[in-house]
Amino acid sequence: MTRVADSADADRCGVLAEADDGSPRTLRAAVGWSAPDELPADGLRATIGREDDPWGVLVAATDDADPDADAFVEAVATVLTLAVERRRRRRETTARHELQATLNSLHDAVSEVTDAIVAQSTREEIEETVCELLADSEAYKFAWIGAVDEPSQEVHVRTEAGVEGYLDGLTLSVDPDHPFDGGPTADALRTGTVQVTNDARSDPRFSPVRDRVNAYDFRSSAAIPIAHEGTTYGVLNVYAGREGAFRSRERAVIARLGEIVGHVIAASERKRALLSDDLVELTLRIDDLFVALDTSVDPEGWFSFDHMVPVDDGDFIVYGRATEEAVPFLRDLERVNPEWESVTVRSEGSPARYELHGVDLPVFSAIASQGGYFEDVVIEDGDLRMTLYLSPSVDVHSVLESLRHNYPQTEIRSRRQFTRSFEDVVRIRRRIVTDLTDRQRATLEAAFYAGYFEWPRDADGGAVADSMGVSPPTFHQHLRTAQRKVLQAVLSSPTVGPE
């Protein structure tokens, strides 16, 4: 700066840098003054940087201006502009390379996690593997998975890796009225969306745990819901030592992990229930199931939920029967119940067959989240009775508490544990079910219960495809594949019984 001042014959010369946030300029280098407020009102000035995005300004002031000083100051500003732009491009290139390296590492971690958890057989093994692999990756410091305890509405840690006791002595609640509502973890569970923090030191949601941020030395975090087909299994929390670790592109990749883990857990729980020789059978009753709804029709007669087929994004289709007296109440429920999108009566008579499209039913999601299934679901005069089956390893108490959270009047009428006796035909059926993908099974079930295989058909392929939200070619592709697997399993099976 001294050489510039001498060459321009200036008494005072300096560079002022623009501030990105609109605050006053800062004095980067100067001769003849020591603070920005000493900037002379007159003198020579030249912009450093692009006109649309200036980096700063070069200022030179003198009592006896040299006629050539103006051109000299402009030339110096041009040289500085080139240097600034070169440095900016170098930083941008470095940032792009670092981001790409981070994304590559993240993709590798997600792929490794996906491959590893598919090989696990239980929910506990799946969750432990996820946390261990994420904590061992270069991108993250530690991870933990938690789930909501329905009675207390508090988040309890199921497993953690890369850290010990991070949540010791801390209560995370999904209850919005709780003094500390659980921050990003609770937000992720309540909204079903990924919650990220790119600077935990300044994020107000981390104010109550600022000491832990410093003690465990992390700067960014992501809370990722673990969910599948409308059932939330918990939340995965991942922590990184760098700021800005979960911006848009990384956030999109890490969000996929919650969907993948949810899908694998759901498949594991369902397979465990299907293949287990031992079962817990519960008979439940819920009186006045729809008492909270403002219905204009009294519940009369009965209607059943014979089968439920999950479709994308947590939606489902229920196939059932209804007496003539119950049909008006069913149609009224479509009007007042936000969980019921549409009810279509497929046949006349009593009972008639109907089809229900919905977005969620807590009474079923609580069961499905544990890999259970139901039979004999009947709502008569507004009261529900049902039989459900769970694996003995499932905590029955937690399932009941989850149901009672939405339906406090839930009662257990009977409970028994038994060992199923397997005939060869039953074994074949179970093998067929486990060989089908989720989409193939849903397509086959939807076609069967919609009356696609009746003669004449109650619903054609286009109608069933539309009910599932897929194109007719996609429907027929999945249906043909499922039919082939079923026929192959049946026709290639050993002879059942004596020849």
GROMACS .gro file of C-alpha atoms in nm:
model
  499
    1MET     CA    1   0.000   0.000   0.000
    2THR     CA    2   0.298   0.232   0.064
    3ARG     CA    3   0.421   0.181  -0.294
    4VAL     CA    4   0.076   0.263  -0.431
    5ALA     CA    5   0.061   0.580  -0.223
    6ASP     CA    6   0.409   0.685  -0.337
    7SER     CA    7   0.334   0.615  -0.704
    8ALA     CA    8   0.006   0.811  -0.688
    9ASP     CA    9   0.173   1.085  -0.484
   10ALA     CA   10  -0.108   1.040  -0.230
   11ASP     CA   11  -0.098   1.142   0.134
   12ARG     CA   12  -0.351   0.875   0.226
   13CYS     CA   13  -0.426   0.549   0.050
   14GLY     CA   14  -0.622   0.239   0.151
   15VAL     CA   15  -0.844  -0.053   0.062
   16LEU     CA   16  -1.191  -0.084   0.212
   17ALA     CA   17  -1.366  -0.422   0.189
   18GLU     CA   18  -1.742  -0.447   0.138
   19ALA     CA   19  -1.938  -0.639   0.402
   20ASP     CA   20  -2.174  -0.915   0.284
   21ASP     CA   21  -2.434  -0.836   0.549
   22GLY     CA   22  -2.459  -0.464   0.473
   23SER     CA   23  -2.258  -0.354   0.778
   24PRO     CA   24  -1.994  -0.075   0.744
   25ARG     CA   25  -1.689  -0.138   0.531
   26THR     CA   26  -1.374  -0.265   0.698
   27LEU     CA   27  -1.029  -0.117   0.645
   28ARG     CA   28  -0.809  -0.396   0.508
   29ALA     CA   29  -0.487  -0.201   0.440
   30ALA     CA   30  -0.399   0.170   0.458
   31VAL     CA   31  -0.134   0.440   0.466
   32GLY     CA   32  -0.218   0.771   0.628
   33TRP     CA   33  -0.528   0.668   0.822
   34SER     CA   34  -0.619   0.390   1.063
   35ALA     CA   35  -0.999   0.362   1.065
   36PRO     CA   36  -1.279   0.360   0.806
   37ASP     CA   37  -1.440   0.672   0.954
   38GLU     CA   38  -1.127   0.867   0.859
   39LEU     CA   39  -1.207   0.813   0.491
   40PRO     CA   40  -1.165   1.143   0.308
   41ALA     CA   41  -1.469   1.293   0.142
   42ASP     CA   42  -1.274   1.370  -0.174
   43GLY     CA   43  -0.998   1.181  -0.351
   44LEU     CA   44  -0.954   0.913  -0.612
   45ARG     CA   45  -1.166   0.596  -0.596
   46ALA     CA   46  -1.178   0.276  -0.797
   47THR     CA   47  -1.396  -0.034  -0.747
   48ILE     CA   48  -1.223  -0.364  -0.679
   49GLY     CA   49  -1.414  -0.663  -0.819
   50ARG     CA   50  -1.711  -0.702  -1.051
   51GLU     CA   51  -1.950  -0.410  -1.077
   52ASP     CA   52  -2.243  -0.636  -0.987
   53ASP     CA   53  -2.056  -0.793  -0.695
   54PRO     CA   54  -1.781  -0.555  -0.574
   55TRP     CA   55  -1.526  -0.680  -0.324
   56GLY     CA   56  -1.419  -0.333  -0.208
   57VAL     CA   57  -1.286   0.006  -0.308
   58LEU     CA   58  -0.936   0.153  -0.349
   59VAL     CA   59  -0.911   0.511  -0.219
   60ALA     CA   60  -0.625   0.761  -0.262
   61ALA     CA   61  -0.633   1.121  -0.137
   62THR     CA   62  -0.380   1.401  -0.181
   63ASP     CA   63  -0.372   1.780  -0.163
   64ASP     CA   64  -0.178   1.805  -0.490
   65ALA     CA   65  -0.333   1.550  -0.725
   66ASP     CA   66  -0.116   1.412  -1.001
   67PRO     CA   67  -0.302   1.424  -1.337
   68ASP     CA   68  -0.194   1.064  -1.403
   69ALA     CA   69  -0.288   0.941  -1.054
   70ASP     CA   70  -0.648   0.863  -1.152
   71ALA     CA   71  -0.539   0.623  -1.428
   72PHE     CA   72  -0.282   0.468  -1.198
   73VAL     CA   73  -0.540   0.403  -0.923
   74GLU     CA   74  -0.775   0.244  -1.181
   75ALA     CA   75  -0.492   0.022  -1.304
   76VAL     CA   76  -0.408  -0.090  -0.951
   77ALA     CA   77  -0.777  -0.163  -0.885
   78THR     CA   78  -0.787  -0.375  -1.202
   79VAL     CA   79  -0.487  -0.576  -1.086
   80LEU     CA   80  -0.647  -0.623  -0.746
   81THR     CA   81  -0.972  -0.728  -0.913
   82LEU     CA   82  -0.792  -0.998  -1.110
   83ALA     CA   83  -0.623  -1.121  -0.794
   84VAL     CA   84  -0.948  -1.122  -0.597
   85GLU     CA   85  -1.136  -1.306  -0.873
   86ARG     CA   86  -0.857  -1.562  -0.908
   87ARG     CA   87  -0.863  -1.627  -0.535
   88ARG     CA   88  -1.243  -1.647  -0.537
   89ARG     CA   89  -1.241  -1.901  -0.820
   90ARG     CA   90  -0.977  -2.103  -0.638
   91ARG     CA   91  -1.191  -2.108  -0.324
   92GLU     CA   92  -1.502  -2.203  -0.521
   93THR     CA   93  -1.315  -2.483  -0.696
   94THR     CA   94  -1.181  -2.610  -0.365
   95ALA     CA   95  -1.530  -2.593  -0.213
   96ARG     CA   96  -1.677  -2.786  -0.506
   97HIS     CA   97  -1.411  -3.053  -0.476
   98GLU     CA   98  -1.467  -3.079  -0.102
   99LEU     CA   99  -1.845  -3.101  -0.151
  100GLN     CA  100  -1.808  -3.369  -0.416
  101ALA     CA  101  -1.571  -3.565  -0.194
  102THR     CA  102  -1.819  -3.535   0.092
  103LEU     CA  103  -2.108  -3.646  -0.129
  104ASN     CA  104  -1.906  -3.940  -0.257
  105SER     CA  105  -1.824  -4.038   0.100
  106LEU     CA  106  -2.189  -3.999   0.198
  107HIS     CA  107  -2.311  -4.207  -0.097
  108ASP     CA  108  -2.058  -4.476  -0.004
  109ALA     CA  109  -2.177  -4.470   0.357
  110VAL     CA  110  -2.544  -4.495   0.257
  111SER     CA  111  -2.469  -4.779   0.015
  112GLU     CA  112  -2.266  -4.962   0.279
  113VAL     CA  113  -2.543  -4.918   0.535
  114THR     CA  114  -2.806  -5.038   0.287
  115ASP     CA  115  -2.610  -5.349   0.194
  116ALA     CA  116  -2.535  -5.428   0.558
  117ILE     CA  117  -2.882  -5.388   0.707
  118VAL     CA  118  -3.049  -5.603   0.443
  119ALA     CA  119  -2.844  -5.894   0.578
  120GLN     CA  120  -2.968  -5.839   0.936
  121SER     CA  121  -3.261  -6.038   1.070
  122THR     CA  122  -3.395  -5.828   1.359
  123ARG     CA  123  -3.484  -5.467   1.417
  124GLU     CA  124  -3.221  -5.439   1.688
  125GLU     CA  125  -2.947  -5.564   1.455
  126ILE     CA  126  -3.060  -5.327   1.180
  127GLU     CA  127  -3.052  -5.022   1.408
  128GLU     CA  128  -2.716  -5.112   1.562
  129THR     CA  129  -2.561  -5.163   1.218
  130VAL     CA  130  -2.687  -4.826   1.092
  131CYS     CA  131  -2.541  -4.632   1.384
  132GLU     CA  132  -2.211  -4.820   1.386
  133LEU     CA  133  -2.146  -4.771   1.013
  134LEU     CA  134  -2.236  -4.401   1.023
  135ALA     CA  135  -2.016  -4.340   1.326
  136ASP     CA  136  -1.727  -4.525   1.158
  137SER     CA  137  -1.754  -4.321   0.837
  138GLU     CA  138  -1.529  -4.022   0.770
  139ALA     CA  139  -1.828  -3.790   0.731
  140TYR     CA  140  -1.977  -3.818   1.082
  141LYS     CA  141  -1.877  -3.829   1.448
  142PHE     CA  142  -2.160  -4.027   1.609
  143ALA     CA  143  -2.520  -4.141   1.564
  144TRP     CA  144  -2.810  -4.270   1.768
  145ILE     CA  145  -3.163  -4.399   1.710
  146GLY     CA  146  -3.455  -4.327   1.939
  147ALA     CA  147  -3.825  -4.409   1.955
  148VAL     CA  148  -4.122  -4.252   2.132
  149ASP     CA  149  -4.257  -4.410   2.450
  150GLU     CA  150  -4.631  -4.351   2.404
  151PRO     CA  151  -4.739  -4.315   2.770
  152SER     CA  152  -4.476  -4.053   2.854
  153GLN     CA  153  -4.438  -3.906   2.501
  154GLU     CA  154  -4.062  -3.909   2.563
  155VAL     CA  155  -3.792  -4.020   2.321
  156HIS     CA  156  -3.587  -4.314   2.448
  157VAL     CA  157  -3.254  -4.419   2.299
  158ARG     CA  158  -3.264  -4.761   2.135
  159THR     CA  159  -2.900  -4.770   2.026
  160GLU     CA  160  -2.600  -4.537   1.981
  161ALA     CA  161  -2.252  -4.555   1.830
  162GLY     CA  162  -1.947  -4.331   1.842
  163VAL     CA  163  -2.065  -4.180   2.169
  164GLU     CA  164  -2.165  -4.285   2.518
  165GLY     CA  165  -2.427  -4.116   2.728
  166TYR     CA  166  -2.498  -3.820   2.500
  167LEU     CA  167  -2.859  -3.805   2.625
  168ASP     CA  168  -2.791  -3.903   2.987
  169GLY     CA  169  -2.995  -3.681   3.216
  170LEU     CA  170  -3.175  -3.516   2.924
  171THR     CA  171  -3.547  -3.550   2.853
  172LEU     CA  172  -3.660  -3.523   2.492
  173SER     CA  173  -4.037  -3.498   2.457
  174VAL     CA  174  -4.262  -3.484   2.152
  175ASP     CA  175  -4.524  -3.310   2.365
  176PRO     CA  176  -4.527  -2.945   2.246
  177ASP     CA  177  -4.632  -2.833   2.596
  178HIS     CA  178  -4.322  -2.986   2.757
  179PRO     CA  179  -4.072  -2.725   2.891
  180PHE     CA  180  -3.808  -2.863   2.652
  181ASP     CA  181  -3.993  -3.009   2.356
  182GLY     CA  182  -3.705  -3.212   2.218
  183GLY     CA  183  -3.569  -2.976   1.953
  184PRO     CA  184  -3.499  -3.114   1.604
  185THR     CA  185  -3.559  -3.472   1.720
  186ALA     CA  186  -3.915  -3.396   1.829
  187ASP     CA  187  -3.976  -3.182   1.520
  188ALA     CA  188  -3.871  -3.472   1.295
  189LEU     CA  189  -4.106  -3.715   1.472
  190ARG     CA  190  -4.399  -3.473   1.475
  191THR     CA  191  -4.369  -3.356   1.114
  192GLY     CA  192  -4.222  -3.665   0.948
  193THR     CA  193  -3.959  -3.449   0.777
  194VAL     CA  194  -3.581  -3.428   0.810
  195GLN     CA  195  -3.463  -3.156   1.049
  196VAL     CA  196  -3.111  -3.021   1.002
  197THR     CA  197  -2.886  -2.790   1.199
  198ASN     CA  198  -2.586  -2.652   1.013
  199ASP     CA  199  -2.446  -2.458   1.309
  200ALA     CA  200  -2.543  -2.602   1.646
  201ARG     CA  201  -2.357  -2.324   1.827
  202SER     CA  202  -2.604  -2.061   1.704
  203ASP     CA  203  -2.923  -2.264   1.647
  204PRO     CA  204  -3.171  -2.161   1.921
  205ARG     CA  205  -3.311  -2.516   1.932
  206PHE     CA  206  -2.979  -2.625   2.084
  207SER     CA  207  -2.973  -2.353   2.351
  208PRO     CA  208  -3.074  -2.592   2.634
  209VAL     CA  209  -2.792  -2.832   2.540
  210ARG     CA  210  -2.521  -2.587   2.435
  211ASP     CA  211  -2.281  -2.742   2.686
  212ARG     CA  212  -2.323  -3.080   2.516
  213VAL     CA  213  -2.253  -2.926   2.175
  214ASN     CA  214  -1.916  -2.811   2.303
  215ALA     CA  215  -1.844  -3.122   2.509
  216TYR     CA  216  -1.911  -3.361   2.220
  217ASP     CA  217  -1.753  -3.125   1.966
  218PHE     CA  218  -2.011  -3.132   1.687
  219ARG     CA  219  -2.128  -2.845   1.467
  220SER     CA  220  -2.401  -2.995   1.246
  221SER     CA  221  -2.675  -3.250   1.300
  222ALA     CA  222  -2.962  -3.415   1.116
  223ALA     CA  223  -3.272  -3.577   1.268
  224ILE     CA  224  -3.415  -3.823   1.014
  225PRO     CA  225  -3.755  -3.992   1.063
  226ILE     CA  226  -3.744  -4.369   1.021
  227ALA     CA  227  -4.075  -4.450   0.855
  228HIS     CA  228  -4.238  -4.676   0.600
  229GLU     CA  229  -4.590  -4.671   0.457
  230GLY     CA  230  -4.722  -4.430   0.718
  231THR     CA  231  -4.566  -4.608   1.017
  232THR     CA  232  -4.295  -4.423   1.209
  233TYR     CA  233  -4.045  -4.653   1.380
  234GLY     CA  234  -3.827  -4.384   1.534
  235VAL     CA  235  -3.570  -4.118   1.449
  236LEU     CA  236  -3.207  -4.142   1.339
  237ASN     CA  237  -2.980  -3.862   1.463
  238VAL     CA  238  -2.645  -3.806   1.292
  239TYR     CA  239  -2.378  -3.555   1.400
  240ALA     CA  240  -2.083  -3.403   1.211
  241GLY     CA  241  -1.785  -3.204   1.329
  242ARG     CA  242  -1.806  -2.947   1.048
  243GLU     CA  243  -2.051  -2.663   0.991
  244GLY     CA  244  -2.291  -2.688   0.699
  245ALA     CA  245  -2.271  -3.067   0.681
  246PHE     CA  246  -2.636  -3.109   0.582
  247ARG     CA  247  -2.708  -2.857   0.310
  248SER     CA  248  -2.950  -2.934   0.028
  249ARG     CA  249  -2.762  -3.206  -0.162
  250GLU     CA  250  -2.634  -3.388   0.146
  251ARG     CA  251  -2.973  -3.350   0.309
  252ALA     CA  252  -3.144  -3.522   0.016
  253VAL     CA  253  -2.904  -3.817   0.035
  254ILE     CA  254  -2.927  -3.861   0.410
  255ALA     CA  255  -3.309  -3.837   0.397
  256ARG     CA  256  -3.314  -4.150   0.180
  257LEU     CA  257  -3.152  -4.338   0.464
  258GLY     CA  258  -3.457  -4.296   0.686
  259GLU     CA  259  -3.680  -4.439   0.414
  260ILE     CA  260  -3.445  -4.731   0.350
  261VAL     CA  261  -3.409  -4.821   0.718
  262GLY     CA  262  -3.786  -4.794   0.768
  263HIS     CA  263  -3.849  -5.024   0.473
  264VAL     CA  264  -3.600  -5.285   0.597
  265ILE     CA  265  -3.737  -5.276   0.953
  266ALA     CA  266  -4.093  -5.318   0.824
  267ALA     CA  267  -3.991  -5.614   0.609
  268SER     CA  268  -3.800  -5.770   0.899
  269GLU     CA  269  -4.089  -5.734   1.143
  270ARG     CA  270  -4.340  -5.868   0.892
  271LYS     CA  271  -4.122  -6.164   0.800
  272ARG     CA  272  -4.060  -6.246   1.165
  273ALA     CA  273  -4.434  -6.255   1.232
  274LEU     CA  274  -4.504  -6.465   0.924
  275LEU     CA  275  -4.232  -6.720   0.983
  276SER     CA  276  -4.261  -6.754   1.357
  277ASP     CA  277  -4.410  -7.079   1.482
  278ASP     CA  278  -4.520  -6.907   1.804
  279LEU     CA  279  -4.776  -6.628   1.808
  280VAL     CA  280  -4.951  -6.407   2.060
  281GLU     CA  281  -5.321  -6.370   1.984
  282LEU     CA  282  -5.511  -6.073   2.125
  283THR     CA  283  -5.882  -6.007   2.099
  284LEU     CA  284  -5.955  -5.637   2.139
  285ARG     CA  285  -6.264  -5.422   2.167
  286ILE     CA  286  -6.285  -5.045   2.117
  287ASP     CA  287  -6.628  -4.902   2.196
  288ASP     CA  288  -6.748  -4.586   2.020
  289LEU     CA  289  -6.459  -4.593   1.775
  290PHE     CA  290  -6.578  -4.283   1.592
  291VAL     CA  291  -6.717  -4.090   1.890
  292ALA     CA  292  -6.484  -3.794   1.827
  293LEU     CA  293  -6.625  -3.741   1.476
  294ASP     CA  294  -6.921  -3.517   1.402
  295THR     CA  295  -7.128  -3.774   1.218
  296SER     CA  296  -7.485  -3.699   1.111
  297VAL     CA  297  -7.582  -4.066   1.072
  298ASP     CA  298  -7.614  -4.308   1.362
  299PRO     CA  299  -7.392  -4.617   1.338
  300GLU     CA  300  -7.619  -4.908   1.257
  301GLY     CA  301  -7.551  -5.255   1.125
  302TRP     CA  302  -7.196  -5.374   1.078
  303PHE     CA  303  -6.908  -5.340   0.837
  304SER     CA  304  -6.580  -5.528   0.825
  305PHE     CA  305  -6.220  -5.463   0.729
  306ASP     CA  306  -6.136  -5.786   0.549
  307HIS     CA  307  -5.803  -5.685   0.403
  308MET     CA  308  -5.577  -5.380   0.393
  309VAL     CA  309  -5.329  -5.316   0.111
  310PRO     CA  310  -5.061  -5.050   0.164
  311VAL     CA  311  -4.978  -4.823  -0.129
  312ASP     CA  312  -4.729  -4.539  -0.166
  313ASP     CA  313  -4.664  -4.259   0.087
  314GLY     CA  314  -4.852  -4.420   0.373
  315ASP     CA  315  -5.184  -4.448   0.186
  316PHE     CA  316  -5.380  -4.771   0.199
  317ILE     CA  317  -5.680  -4.946   0.049
  318VAL     CA  318  -5.920  -5.141   0.270
  319TYR     CA  319  -6.150  -5.404   0.122
  320GLY     CA  320  -6.449  -5.502   0.328
  321ARG     CA  321  -6.818  -5.586   0.354
  322ALA     CA  322  -7.107  -5.383   0.491
  323THR     CA  323  -7.470  -5.451   0.572
  324GLU     CA  324  -7.734  -5.239   0.406
  325GLU     CA  325  -7.789  -5.044   0.730
  326ALA     CA  326  -7.417  -4.962   0.763
  327VAL     CA  327  -7.363  -4.818   0.413
  328PRO     CA  328  -7.504  -4.469   0.496
  329PHE     CA  329  -7.276  -4.449   0.800
  330LEU     CA  330  -6.977  -4.550   0.586
  331ARG     CA  331  -7.053  -4.271   0.341
  332ASP     CA  332  -7.092  -4.023   0.625
  333LEU     CA  333  -6.752  -4.126   0.765
  334GLU     CA  334  -6.603  -4.039   0.427
  335ARG     CA  335  -6.741  -3.687   0.475
  336VAL     CA  336  -6.626  -3.621   0.832
  337ASN     CA  337  -6.318  -3.840   0.878
  338PRO     CA  338  -6.001  -3.675   0.737
  339GLU     CA  339  -5.828  -4.014   0.736
  340TRP     CA  340  -6.083  -4.154   0.488
  341GLU     CA  341  -6.040  -4.018   0.136
  342SER     CA  342  -6.310  -4.214  -0.046
  343VAL     CA  343  -6.552  -4.504  -0.006
  344THR     CA  344  -6.673  -4.697  -0.311
  345VAL     CA  345  -6.944  -4.962  -0.287
  346ARG     CA  346  -6.848  -5.235  -0.534
  347SER     CA  347  -7.156  -5.459  -0.513
  348GLU     CA  348  -7.517  -5.444  -0.404
  349GLY     CA  349  -7.694  -5.657  -0.149
  350SER     CA  350  -7.638  -5.718   0.217
  351PRO     CA  351  -7.359  -5.747   0.287
  352ALA     CA  352  -7.223  -5.538   0.003
  353ARG     CA  353  -6.855  -5.521  -0.082
  354TYR     CA  354  -6.686  -5.182  -0.050
  355GLU     CA  355  -6.344  -5.028  -0.105
  356LEU     CA  356  -6.197  -4.761   0.123
  357HIS     CA  357  -5.905  -4.534   0.038
  358GLY     CA  358  -5.735  -4.372   0.336
  359VAL     CA  359  -5.420  -4.202   0.456
  360ASP     CA  360  -5.382  -4.351   0.803
  361LEU     CA  361  -5.563  -4.546   1.069
  362PRO     CA  362  -5.384  -4.536   1.406
  363VAL     CA  363  -5.550  -4.860   1.512
  364PHE     CA  364  -5.368  -5.042   1.231
  365SER     CA  365  -5.043  -4.846   1.210
  366ALA     CA  366  -4.965  -4.930   1.573
  367ILE     CA  367  -4.996  -5.300   1.487
  368ALA     CA  368  -4.815  -5.282   1.154
  369SER     CA  369  -4.518  -5.103   1.312
  370GLN     CA  370  -4.452  -5.420   1.514
  371GLY     CA  371  -4.493  -5.657   1.222
  372GLY     CA  372  -4.832  -5.773   1.344
  373TYR     CA  373  -5.141  -5.849   1.142
  374PHE     CA  374  -5.512  -5.862   1.210
  375GLU     CA  375  -5.813  -6.079   1.138
  376ASP     CA  376  -6.187  -6.056   1.201
  377VAL     CA  377  -6.210  -5.676   1.217
  378VAL     CA  378  -6.576  -5.581   1.253
  379ILE     CA  379  -6.736  -5.250   1.351
  380GLU     CA  380  -7.090  -5.309   1.473
  381ASP     CA  381  -7.308  -5.021   1.590
  382GLY     CA  382  -6.992  -4.809   1.616
  383ASP     CA  383  -6.798  -5.057   1.834
  384LEU     CA  384  -6.488  -5.232   1.698
  385ARG     CA  385  -6.378  -5.583   1.776
  386MET     CA  386  -6.074  -5.743   1.623
  387THR     CA  387  -5.821  -6.023   1.658
  388LEU     CA  388  -5.456  -5.944   1.608
  389TYR     CA  389  -5.141  -6.155   1.602
  390LEU     CA  390  -4.793  -6.055   1.717
  391SER     CA  391  -4.459  -6.225   1.753
  392PRO     CA  392  -4.384  -6.324   2.116
  393SER     CA  393  -4.076  -6.101   2.103
  394VAL     CA  394  -4.294  -5.791   2.056
  395ASP     CA  395  -4.367  -5.582   2.364
  396VAL     CA  396  -4.745  -5.620   2.381
  397HIS     CA  397  -4.768  -5.348   2.644
  398SER     CA  398  -4.615  -5.089   2.410
  399VAL     CA  399  -4.858  -5.185   2.132
  400LEU     CA  400  -5.153  -5.146   2.367
  401GLU     CA  401  -5.026  -4.814   2.498
  402SER     CA  402  -4.989  -4.691   2.142
  403LEU     CA  403  -5.349  -4.789   2.070
  404ARG     CA  404  -5.474  -4.632   2.392
  405HIS     CA  405  -5.296  -4.309   2.310
  406ASN     CA  406  -5.550  -4.265   2.028
  407TYR     CA  407  -5.831  -4.481   2.170
  408PRO     CA  408  -5.827  -4.474   2.554
  409GLN     CA  409  -6.128  -4.707   2.562
  410THR     CA  410  -5.929  -5.000   2.415
  411GLU     CA  411  -5.996  -5.322   2.608
  412ILE     CA  412  -5.833  -5.667   2.593
  413ARG     CA  413  -6.097  -5.939   2.583
  414SER     CA  414  -5.860  -6.234   2.555
  415ARG     CA  415  -5.493  -6.316   2.518
  416ARG     CA  416  -5.316  -6.641   2.444
  417GLN     CA  417  -4.983  -6.762   2.312
  418PHE     CA  418  -4.977  -7.070   2.096
  419THR     CA  419  -4.767  -7.265   1.851
  420ARG     CA  420  -4.909  -7.295   1.505
  421SER     CA  421  -4.942  -7.643   1.361
  422PHE     CA  422  -4.812  -7.640   1.008
  423GLU     CA  423  -4.946  -7.844   0.727
  424ASP     CA  424  -4.753  -7.853   0.402
  425VAL     CA  425  -5.006  -7.627   0.230
  426VAL     CA  426  -4.957  -7.361   0.497
  427ARG     CA  427  -4.581  -7.380   0.457
  428ILE     CA  428  -4.617  -7.331   0.082
  429ARG     CA  429  -4.839  -7.030   0.138
  430ARG     CA  430  -4.590  -6.870   0.374
  431ARG     CA  431  -4.303  -6.933   0.135
  432ILE     CA  432  -4.500  -6.769  -0.147
  433VAL     CA  433  -4.566  -6.459   0.061
  434THR     CA  434  -4.203  -6.413   0.160
  435ASP     CA  435  -4.088  -6.452  -0.203
  436LEU     CA  436  -4.303  -6.163  -0.325
  437THR     CA  437  -4.179  -5.805  -0.310
  438ASP     CA  438  -4.393  -5.548  -0.127
  439ARG     CA  439  -4.517  -5.405  -0.457
  440GLN     CA  440  -4.595  -5.748  -0.606
  441ARG     CA  441  -4.783  -5.858  -0.298
  442ALA     CA  442  -4.981  -5.532  -0.278
  443THR     CA  443  -5.073  -5.559  -0.648
  444LEU     CA  444  -5.186  -5.920  -0.616
  445GLU     CA  445  -5.391  -5.847  -0.305
  446ALA     CA  446  -5.549  -5.535  -0.454
  447ALA     CA  447  -5.650  -5.727  -0.767
  448PHE     CA  448  -5.792  -6.017  -0.566
  449TYR     CA  449  -5.995  -5.812  -0.320
  450ALA     CA  450  -6.116  -5.566  -0.585
  451GLY     CA  451  -6.273  -5.854  -0.776
  452TYR     CA  452  -6.032  -5.855  -1.069
  453PHE     CA  453  -6.035  -6.236  -1.081
  454GLU     CA  454  -6.416  -6.268  -1.061
  455TRP     CA  455  -6.623  -6.357  -1.367
  456PRO     CA  456  -6.746  -6.120  -1.479
  457ARG     CA  457  -6.486  -5.890  -1.329
  458ASP     CA  458  -6.597  -5.644  -1.062
  459ALA     CA  459  -6.299  -5.422  -1.151
  460ASP     CA  460  -6.074  -5.424  -1.455
  461GLY     CA  461  -5.697  -5.368  -1.457
  462GLY     CA  462  -5.731  -4.997  -1.522
  463ALA     CA  463  -5.959  -4.948  -1.221
  464VAL     CA  464  -5.729  -5.141  -0.988
  465ALA     CA  465  -5.423  -4.956  -1.121
  466ASP     CA  466  -5.598  -4.623  -1.066
  467SER     CA  467  -5.689  -4.720  -0.710
  468MET     CA  468  -5.320  -4.791  -0.642
  469GLY     CA  469  -5.198  -4.472  -0.808
  470VAL     CA  470  -4.995  -4.652  -1.078
  471SER     CA  471  -5.024  -4.684  -1.455
  472PRO     CA  472  -5.199  -4.988  -1.609
  473PRO     CA  473  -4.874  -5.121  -1.763
  474THR     CA  474  -4.702  -5.102  -1.423
  475PHE     CA  475  -4.997  -5.279  -1.259
  476HIS     CA  476  -4.996  -5.561  -1.514
  477GLN     CA  477  -4.617  -5.599  -1.490
  478HIS     CA  478  -4.628  -5.648  -1.112
  479LEU     CA  479  -4.938  -5.868  -1.136
  480ARG     CA  480  -4.786  -6.100  -1.398
  481THR     CA  481  -4.465  -6.134  -1.196
  482ALA     CA  482  -4.659  -6.209  -0.877
  483GLN     CA  483  -4.880  -6.464  -1.055
  484ARG     CA  484  -4.575  -6.637  -1.200
  485LYS     CA  485  -4.412  -6.666  -0.855
  486VAL     CA  486  -4.732  -6.799  -0.698
  487LEU     CA  487  -4.787  -7.059  -0.970
  488GLN     CA  488  -4.422  -7.159  -0.968
  489ALA     CA  489  -4.430  -7.213  -0.590
  490VAL     CA  490  -4.751  -7.415  -0.605
  491LEU     CA  491  -4.688  -7.622  -0.916
  492SER     CA  492  -4.326  -7.700  -0.838
  493SER     CA  493  -4.393  -7.797  -0.476
  494PRO     CA  494  -4.357  -8.159  -0.364
  495THR     CA  495  -4.671  -8.369  -0.358
  496VAL     CA  496  -4.885  -8.299  -0.052
  497GLY     CA  497  -5.010  -8.610   0.126
  498PRO     CA  498  -5.023  -8.963  -0.010
  499GLU     CA  499  -5.020  -9.008  -0.385
   0.00000   0.00000   0.00000
